[in-house]
PDB file of C-alpha atoms in Angstrom:
ATOM      1  CA  ALA I 117       4.881 -14.531  22.282  1.00 45.00           C
ATOM      2  CA  GLU I 118       5.722 -11.589  20.608  1.00 44.00           C
ATOM      3  CA  PRO I 119       8.033 -12.843  17.276  1.00 45.00           C
ATOM      4  CA  GLN I 120       5.504 -15.660  16.870  1.00 46.00           C
ATOM      5  CA  ALA I 121       2.264 -12.877  16.218  1.00 46.00           C
ATOM      6  CA  ALA I 122       5.138 -10.785  13.835  1.00 45.00           C
ATOM      7  CA  LYS I 123       5.985 -14.119  12.296  1.00 54.00           C
ATOM      8  CA  ALA I 124       1.970 -15.090  11.485  1.00 55.00           C
ATOM      9  CA  THR I 125       1.573 -11.632   9.720  1.00 74.00           C
ATOM     10  CA  ASP I 126       4.590 -11.841   7.484  1.00 91.00           C
ATOM     11  CA  THR I 127       3.652 -12.236   3.831  1.00 94.00           C
ATOM     12  CA  LYS I 128       5.734 -12.959   0.512  1.00 96.00           C
ATOM     13  CA  ASP I 129       5.013 -12.626  -3.002  1.00 97.00           C
ATOM     14  CA  PHE I 130       4.783 -15.179  -5.297  1.00 98.00           C
ATOM     15  CA  VAL I 131       5.192 -14.099  -9.417  1.00 98.00           C
ATOM     16  CA  MET I 132       3.865 -16.515 -12.315  1.00 98.00           C
ATOM     17  CA  GLN I 133       5.622 -16.411 -15.112  1.00 98.00           C
ATOM     18  CA  SER I 134       4.433 -17.131 -18.685  1.00 97.00           C
ATOM     19  CA  GLY I 135       6.609 -17.573 -21.819  1.00 95.00           C
ATOM     20  CA  GLY I 136       9.428 -15.672 -19.489  1.00 94.00           C
ATOM     21  CA  ALA I 137       7.245 -12.996 -18.888  1.00 96.00           C
ATOM     22  CA  LYS I 138       5.911 -12.025 -15.365  1.00 98.00           C
ATOM     23  CA  VAL I 139       2.258 -11.837 -15.771  1.00 98.00           C
ATOM     24  CA  LEU I 140       0.610 -12.024 -11.830  1.00 98.00           C
ATOM     25  CA  LYS I 141       1.895 -11.196  -8.612  1.00 98.00           C
ATOM     26  CA  LEU I 142      -0.346 -13.057  -5.502  1.00 98.00           C
ATOM     27  CA  THR I 143       0.559 -12.510  -1.731  1.00 97.00           C
ATOM     28  CA  ALA I 144       0.140 -14.933   0.680  1.00 96.00           C
ATOM     29  CA  PRO I 145       1.597 -15.980   4.039  1.00 94.00           C
ATOM     30  CA  ALA I 146       5.307 -16.316   4.175  1.00 93.00           C
ATOM     31  CA  ASN I 147       5.213 -19.974   5.263  1.00 92.00           C
ATOM     32  CA  THR I 148       2.983 -20.801   2.416  1.00 95.00           C
ATOM     33  CA  HIS I 149       4.713 -23.482  -0.007  1.00 96.00           C
ATOM     34  CA  CYS I 150       4.466 -22.719  -4.099  1.00 97.00           C
ATOM     35  CA  THR I 151       5.145 -24.693  -6.975  1.00 97.00           C
ATOM     36  CA  ALA I 152       5.594 -22.388 -10.147  1.00 97.00           C
ATOM     37  CA  GLU I 153       5.528 -23.709 -13.751  1.00 97.00           C
ATOM     38  CA  ASP I 154       5.049 -21.740 -17.084  1.00 97.00           C
ATOM     39  CA  GLY I 155       1.553 -20.349 -16.711  1.00 97.00           C
ATOM     40  CA  SER I 156       0.459 -21.509 -13.129  1.00 98.00           C
ATOM     41  CA  LEU I 157       1.166 -21.540  -9.812  1.00 98.00           C
ATOM     42  CA  LYS I 158       0.369 -24.251  -7.069  1.00 97.00           C
ATOM     43  CA  PHE I 159      -0.118 -23.224  -3.495  1.00 97.00           C
ATOM     44  CA  ALA I 160      -0.044 -25.529  -0.100  1.00 96.00           C
ATOM     45  CA  PHE I 161      -1.189 -23.453   2.879  1.00 94.00           C
ATOM     46  CA  ASP I 162       0.005 -24.973   6.609  1.00 88.00           C
ATOM     47  CA  ASP I 163      -1.800 -23.537   9.117  1.00 81.00           C
ATOM     48  CA  PRO I 164      -4.751 -24.340   8.314  1.00 85.00           C
ATOM     49  CA  LYS I 165      -4.060 -26.783   5.758  1.00 89.00           C
ATOM     50  CA  TYR I 166      -5.603 -26.188   2.296  1.00 93.00           C
ATOM     51  CA  TYR I 167      -4.159 -26.366  -1.732  1.00 95.00           C
ATOM     52  CA  LEU I 168      -5.049 -24.054  -4.145  1.00 97.00           C
ATOM     53  CA  GLN I 169      -4.001 -24.037  -7.853  1.00 98.00           C
ATOM     54  CA  VAL I 170      -4.057 -20.676 -10.281  1.00 98.00           C
ATOM     55  CA  TRP I 171      -3.731 -21.068 -14.369  1.00 98.00           C
ATOM     56  CA  LEU I 172      -3.239 -18.704 -16.894  1.00 98.00           C
ATOM     57  CA  VAL I 173      -6.355 -19.276 -18.847  1.00 97.00           C
ATOM     58  CA  THR I 174      -4.720 -19.818 -22.487  1.00 91.00           C
ATOM     59  CA  GLY I 175      -6.624 -17.972 -25.484  1.00 91.00           C
ATOM     60  CA  ALA I 176      -8.631 -15.651 -23.236  1.00 96.00           C
ATOM     61  CA  LYS I 177      -8.753 -12.201 -23.460  1.00 96.00           C
ATOM     62  CA  THR I 178     -11.897 -11.285 -21.237  1.00 97.00           C
ATOM     63  CA  VAL I 179     -13.246 -13.135 -18.051  1.00 97.00           C
ATOM     64  CA  ASP I 180     -16.324 -14.322 -20.417  1.00 96.00           C
ATOM     65  CA  GLN I 181     -14.046 -15.793 -22.826  1.00 96.00           C
ATOM     66  CA  ALA I 182     -12.175 -17.839 -20.135  1.00 97.00           C
ATOM     67  CA  VAL I 183     -15.805 -18.948 -18.324  1.00 96.00           C
ATOM     68  CA  GLY I 184     -16.172 -21.054 -21.392  1.00 94.00           C
ATOM     69  CA  LEU I 185     -12.397 -22.309 -20.672  1.00 95.00           C
ATOM     70  CA  VAL I 186     -11.577 -22.891 -17.740  1.00 94.00           C
ATOM     71  CA  SER I 187     -13.201 -27.039 -17.599  1.00 94.00           C
ATOM     72  CA  THR I 188     -10.413 -27.673 -19.827  1.00 94.00           C
ATOM     73  CA  GLN I 189      -7.829 -25.445 -18.063  1.00 94.00           C
ATOM     74  CA  ILE I 190      -7.929 -27.193 -14.662  1.00 96.00           C
ATOM     75  CA  VAL I 191      -8.425 -30.499 -16.021  1.00 95.00           C
ATOM     76  CA  SER I 192      -5.069 -31.823 -14.318  1.00 95.00           C
ATOM     77  CA  GLU I 193      -6.725 -31.208 -11.093  1.00 95.00           C
ATOM     78  CA  PHE I 194     -10.241 -31.489 -11.475  1.00 96.00           C
ATOM     79  CA  LYS I 195     -12.350 -32.723 -14.775  1.00 97.00           C
ATOM     80  CA  ASN I 196     -15.798 -32.175 -15.806  1.00 97.00           C
ATOM     81  CA  PHE I 197     -16.760 -29.125 -13.589  1.00 97.00           C
ATOM     82  CA  LYS I 198     -20.174 -28.255 -13.931  1.00 96.00           C
ATOM     83  CA  PRO I 199     -20.622 -24.836 -12.352  1.00 96.00           C
ATOM     84  CA  ASN I 200     -24.204 -24.692 -10.380  1.00 96.00           C
ATOM     85  CA  GLN I 201     -23.748 -21.134  -8.889  1.00 96.00           C
ATOM     86  CA  THR I 202     -21.845 -18.226 -10.623  1.00 97.00           C
ATOM     87  CA  THR I 203     -21.577 -14.998  -8.571  1.00 97.00           C
ATOM     88  CA  GLN I 204     -20.000 -11.743  -9.652  1.00 98.00           C
ATOM     89  CA  LEU I 205     -17.023  -9.760  -7.728  1.00 97.00           C
ATOM     90  CA  THR I 206     -14.413  -7.378  -8.504  1.00 97.00           C
ATOM     91  CA  ILE I 207     -10.719  -8.026  -8.551  1.00 97.00           C
ATOM     92  CA  ALA I 208      -7.874  -5.611  -9.245  1.00 96.00           C
ATOM     93  CA  GLY I 209     -10.447  -3.414 -10.183  1.00 95.00           C
ATOM     94  CA  SER I 210     -11.528  -5.366 -12.949  1.00 96.00           C
ATOM     95  CA  PRO I 211     -15.300  -7.707 -13.151  1.00 97.00           C
ATOM     96  CA  ALA I 212     -14.298 -11.533 -12.251  1.00 98.00           C
ATOM     97  CA  LYS I 213     -16.656 -14.323 -11.587  1.00 98.00           C
ATOM     98  CA  ARG I 214     -16.784 -16.867  -8.775  1.00 98.00           C
ATOM     99  CA  MET I 215     -18.122 -20.298  -9.799  1.00 98.00           C
ATOM    100  CA  VAL I 216     -19.061 -23.193  -7.461  1.00 97.00           C
ATOM    101  CA  GLY I 217     -19.860 -26.404  -8.806  1.00 97.00           C
ATOM    102  CA  VAL I 218     -19.421 -30.383  -9.162  1.00 97.00           C
ATOM    103  CA  GLY I 219     -17.101 -32.872 -11.079  1.00 97.00           C
ATOM    104  CA  GLU I 220     -14.428 -35.190 -10.295  1.00 97.00           C
ATOM    105  CA  GLU I 221     -11.198 -35.164  -8.580  1.00 95.00           C
ATOM    106  CA  ALA I 222      -8.539 -35.691 -11.314  1.00 94.00           C
ATOM    107  CA  ASP I 223      -6.266 -37.822  -8.814  1.00 92.00           C
ATOM    108  CA  ASP I 224      -8.930 -40.751  -8.148  1.00 94.00           C
ATOM    109  CA  GLY I 225     -12.032 -39.803 -10.239  1.00 94.00           C
ATOM    110  CA  ASP I 226     -14.247 -39.392  -6.953  1.00 95.00           C
ATOM    111  CA  PRO I 227     -17.072 -37.192  -7.292  1.00 97.00           C
ATOM    112  CA  GLY I 228     -15.805 -33.804  -6.207  1.00 97.00           C
ATOM    113  CA  LYS I 229     -16.804 -30.000  -5.656  1.00 97.00           C
ATOM    114  CA  ALA I 230     -14.636 -26.854  -7.315  1.00 97.00           C
ATOM    115  CA  ASP I 231     -14.383 -23.068  -6.289  1.00 98.00           C
ATOM    116  CA  LEU I 232     -13.151 -21.167  -9.238  1.00 98.00           C
ATOM    117  CA  ILE I 233     -12.680 -17.220  -9.268  1.00 98.00           C
ATOM    118  CA  VAL I 234     -12.095 -16.217 -12.896  1.00 98.00           C
ATOM    119  CA  PHE I 235     -10.625 -12.863 -12.857  1.00 98.00           C
ATOM    120  CA  LYS I 236      -8.204 -10.792 -14.823  1.00 98.00           C
ATOM    121  CA  VAL I 237      -5.195  -8.835 -14.219  1.00 97.00           C
ATOM    122  CA  GLY I 238      -3.388  -6.618 -17.236  1.00 95.00           C
ATOM    123  CA  ASP I 239      -3.981  -8.279 -20.375  1.00 95.00           C
ATOM    124  CA  HIS I 240      -4.254 -11.736 -18.951  1.00 97.00           C
ATOM    125  CA  VAL I 241      -6.678 -13.665 -17.574  1.00 98.00           C
ATOM    126  CA  PHE I 242      -6.619 -16.329 -14.568  1.00 98.00           C
ATOM    127  CA  VAL I 243      -8.514 -19.153 -13.077  1.00 98.00           C
ATOM    128  CA  ALA I 244      -8.105 -19.592  -9.255  1.00 98.00           C
ATOM    129  CA  CYS I 245      -9.229 -22.976  -7.799  1.00 98.00           C
ATOM    130  CA  ASP I 246      -9.953 -24.856  -4.650  1.00 97.00           C
ATOM    131  CA  HIS I 247     -11.245 -28.371  -4.794  1.00 96.00           C
ATOM    132  CA  GLY I 248     -11.780 -31.248  -2.996  1.00 93.00           C
ATOM    133  CA  GLU I 249     -14.437 -34.003  -2.326  1.00 91.00           C
ATOM    134  CA  GLY I 250     -16.181 -31.220  -0.341  1.00 92.00           C
ATOM    135  CA  LEU I 251     -15.580 -27.617   0.069  1.00 95.00           C
ATOM    136  CA  ASP I 252     -14.735 -26.108   3.439  1.00 93.00           C
ATOM    137  CA  ASP I 253     -14.483 -22.424   4.737  1.00 94.00           C
ATOM    138  CA  VAL I 254     -11.262 -22.486   5.122  1.00 94.00           C
ATOM    139  CA  GLY I 255     -10.317 -23.178   1.376  1.00 95.00           C
ATOM    140  CA  GLN I 256     -12.845 -20.502   0.276  1.00 96.00           C
ATOM    141  CA  GLN I 257     -12.003 -17.963   2.126  1.00 96.00           C
ATOM    142  CA  GLY I 258      -8.067 -18.423   1.542  1.00 96.00           C
ATOM    143  CA  LEU I 259      -9.158 -18.742  -1.978  1.00 97.00           C
ATOM    144  CA  LEU I 260     -10.914 -15.323  -2.385  1.00 97.00           C
ATOM    145  CA  LYS I 261      -8.229 -13.809   0.334  1.00 97.00           C
ATOM    146  CA  LEU I 262      -5.351 -14.958  -2.399  1.00 97.00           C
ATOM    147  CA  VAL I 263      -7.136 -13.602  -5.330  1.00 98.00           C
ATOM    148  CA  GLN I 264      -7.901 -10.064  -3.524  1.00 98.00           C
ATOM    149  CA  SER I 265      -4.251 -10.060  -3.477  1.00 98.00           C
ATOM    150  CA  ALA I 266      -3.871 -10.361  -7.191  1.00 98.00           C
ATOM    151  CA  GLN I 267      -1.939  -7.667  -9.053  1.00 97.00           C
ATOM    152  CA  LEU I 268       0.467  -6.776 -11.916  1.00 96.00           C
ATOM    153  CA  PRO I 269       3.970  -7.672 -11.198  1.00 96.00           C
TER     154      PRO I 269
END
């Protein structure tokens, strides 16, 4: 049982790039699958299974600016996002905002819910997203844990 326990704690760093520059480092379990594109990271977690996306918010210099832009930033995954709950938190030593709300799944147009965390690391602002037809504790806790690992690369 020893090797299994050790393996469960293994983590790996995932780095987002934008225009060839490294802009964000996140840490997740080593068995996490990540698809990196310019300005985004898409995560698939295995055990338990959930998916998260993180984007660089284009054109935003502050968290407050980004809040007004997130619904367009996340449109490839989630449309017509309307927050109905916003809370303040601190990520990477800076003020951040967590917004939970409703909208539609981009793939099938079904009504959905999304949990977003808008945060700043260095000179860039990001939005991390957990969404689905419903939200569950696993994805929401995973979202917070992933974002809490954020640091400059």
